[in-house]
Steps between C-alpha positions, in 0.01 A plus 500: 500500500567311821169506619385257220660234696200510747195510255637275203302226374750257499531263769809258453432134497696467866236737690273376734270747631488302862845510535567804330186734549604760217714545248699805705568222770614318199735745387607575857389885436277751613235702308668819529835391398797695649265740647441239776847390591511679811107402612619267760624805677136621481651736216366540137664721236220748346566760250436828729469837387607850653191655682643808473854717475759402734875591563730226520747498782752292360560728167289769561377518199141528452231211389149637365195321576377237270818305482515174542721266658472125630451471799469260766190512685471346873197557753607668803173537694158617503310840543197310664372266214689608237873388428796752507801364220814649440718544217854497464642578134885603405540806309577522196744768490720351795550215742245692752209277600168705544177324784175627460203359683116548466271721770163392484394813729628755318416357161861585397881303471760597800863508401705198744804573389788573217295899368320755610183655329446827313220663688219582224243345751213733600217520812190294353278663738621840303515365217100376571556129405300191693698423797513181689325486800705422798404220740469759780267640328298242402506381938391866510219461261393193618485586907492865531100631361598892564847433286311316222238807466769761522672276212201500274404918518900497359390272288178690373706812484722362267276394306292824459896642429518207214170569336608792259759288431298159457231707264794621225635196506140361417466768262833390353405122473172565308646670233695211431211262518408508153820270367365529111430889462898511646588268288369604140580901632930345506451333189352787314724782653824198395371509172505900411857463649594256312318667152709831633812342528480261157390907357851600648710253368403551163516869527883431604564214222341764260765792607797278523416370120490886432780606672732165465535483858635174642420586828240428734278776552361579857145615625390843510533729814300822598817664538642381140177635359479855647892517476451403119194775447760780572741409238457592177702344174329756248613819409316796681464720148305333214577477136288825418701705808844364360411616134336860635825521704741424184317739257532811796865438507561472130311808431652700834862393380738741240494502127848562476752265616710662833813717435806245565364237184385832320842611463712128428231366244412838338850590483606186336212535223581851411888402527383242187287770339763760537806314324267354245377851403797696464634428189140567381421813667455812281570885632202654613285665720436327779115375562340636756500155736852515552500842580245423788716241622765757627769374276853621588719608185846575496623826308777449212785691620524436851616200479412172657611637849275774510163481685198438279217754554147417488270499193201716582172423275388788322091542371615452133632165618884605471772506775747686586835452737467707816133615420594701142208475257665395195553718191357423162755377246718352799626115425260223684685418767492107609255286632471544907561179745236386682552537905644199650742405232852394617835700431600290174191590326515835605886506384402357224219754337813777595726358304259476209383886543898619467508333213174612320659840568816491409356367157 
């Protein structure tokens, strides 16, 4: 804002452009402001930036290229017509001050003093870059006639060396003549992307509504999709497999329950049957199922420590202890146990032959 001072409009009523020439000589100021303060030295303070990555030897810590500094800028000398200035800025990560200076020959900043620089340079002539022409060479040009032909066949054979090169990059350039074609081909190809990628989004807004995700949902990958064609989240038999497979093991599995439950649920209900039917059981032959069931009887005089022979079914249907068909006008003897009962019920129908007996 200080440099209004200079190029205002307003002239006070005490100037007097003889006396005064301009309004700076007015204000007792310069156009540049404080960056002139030292420009009776022949100094001026310019904002300078790095021409490329230095060490500082004060801190050495490195500085990249492109920063900037102010600097104060003083001309030094000439490299024939053409001035040589030198800089001299204070770093800004000590108290170290850093002088740089301008060569005009080499097209290129030397280091003075205050850093050193990282070597990234390289050889132009390598590198196949225009190089400046010397001055020797130019004396050389201008005097010697054998010199200035053997300088042009180099010349000619670089070129024939640079005219693959010159025709691609020819080739190159003509393609990109046509500025329109280019143009409309970018703004169609940006406008399927952008259709593809609006298609995305509401793919994604459409599965997190169905899913109640809160969560933003990233891009497909290739990887995600061939990963996500081995799994599979179905079951590998269908409905009609799972029903063939349930009826073969219903109709491959036992009628009759296995031998363990057989014996404490059966023995429980004939237990019930057993104590309910006593009282109401009448002397008889025995039928012909409990016979086949090997029933085990007990005989009447030995007692209830004596061992109980087996009841061995006969054709008419009968049975007799120890194999014996039974005689006709014997007494019916009691009704056999079923195998598997316990010792109580056993006990029990013993206890109830001895008596029938004894009666």
């Amino acid at each position: 804002m200080g440099e209004r001072k200079g190029v205002n409009k307003y002239y006070p009523p005490d100037f007097d452009p003889a006396k005064h020439g301009s309004l700076n000589k007015y204000h007792h100021s310069h156009p540049l402001r404080e960056r002139a303060r030292k420009l009776s030295q022949g100094i001026l303070v310019i904002r300078f930036e790095m021409p490329y990555n230095i060490w500082c030897d004060g801190c050495k810590n490195h500085i990249g290229m492109g920063v900037r500094y102010n600097a104060e800028k003083k001309k030094v000398g000439t490299y024939y017509t053409t001035p040589i200035y030198r800089f001299r800025m204070k770093c800004h990560l000590c108290v170290n001050y850093i002088e740089m200076q301008t060569d005009p020959a080499g097209c290129d900043y030397v280091i003075v003093s205050g850093a050193r620089r990282k070597e990234e340079r390289w050889d132009m002539r390598d590198n196949e870059q225009v190089l400046p022409t010397e001055r020797e060479d130019k004396a050389k040009l201008e005097t010697d006639a054998m010199y200035r032909l053997e300088h042009g066949v180099a010349d000619r054979a670089a070129l024939q060396r640079a005219v693959p090169t010159l025709a691609s990059l020819q080739e190159a350039q003509s393609a990109w003549k046509d500025d329109f074609g280019l143009n409309s081909m970018l703004r169609r190809r940006f406008r399927e992307e952008k259709k593809t990628l609006r298609e995305e989004e509401e793919e994604a807004a459409a599965l997190q509504a169905k899913a109640g995700l809160s969560i933003p949902l990233v891009r497909e990958a290739e990887e995600d999709r061939r990963l996500a064609a081995l799994l599979k989240y179905r079951s590998p038999d269908s409905y009609e497999d799972k029903q063939r497979m349930k009826r073969t093991e219903i109709s491959s599995r036992s009628w009759f329950p296995p031998a363990p439950a057989a014996s404490g649920r059966a023995g429980d209900a004939l237990r019930k049957l057993g104590r309910g039917g006593r009282a109401r059981a009448a002397p008889g032959p025995p039928s012909a199922a409990s016979a086949c069931l090997g029933i085990v009887r007990r005989r009447a005089g030995d007692g209830a420590e004596g061992p109980a022979e087996p009841v061995v079914p006969t054709p008419s249907g009968l049975a007799e202890p120890g194999g014996a068909a039974p005689q006709r006008g014997s007494p019916p003897g009691p009704a056999p146990a079923a195998p598997g009962l316990n010792a109580s019920l056993v006990a029990d129908y013993s206890d109830s032959d001895s008596d029938s007996e004894g009666a």
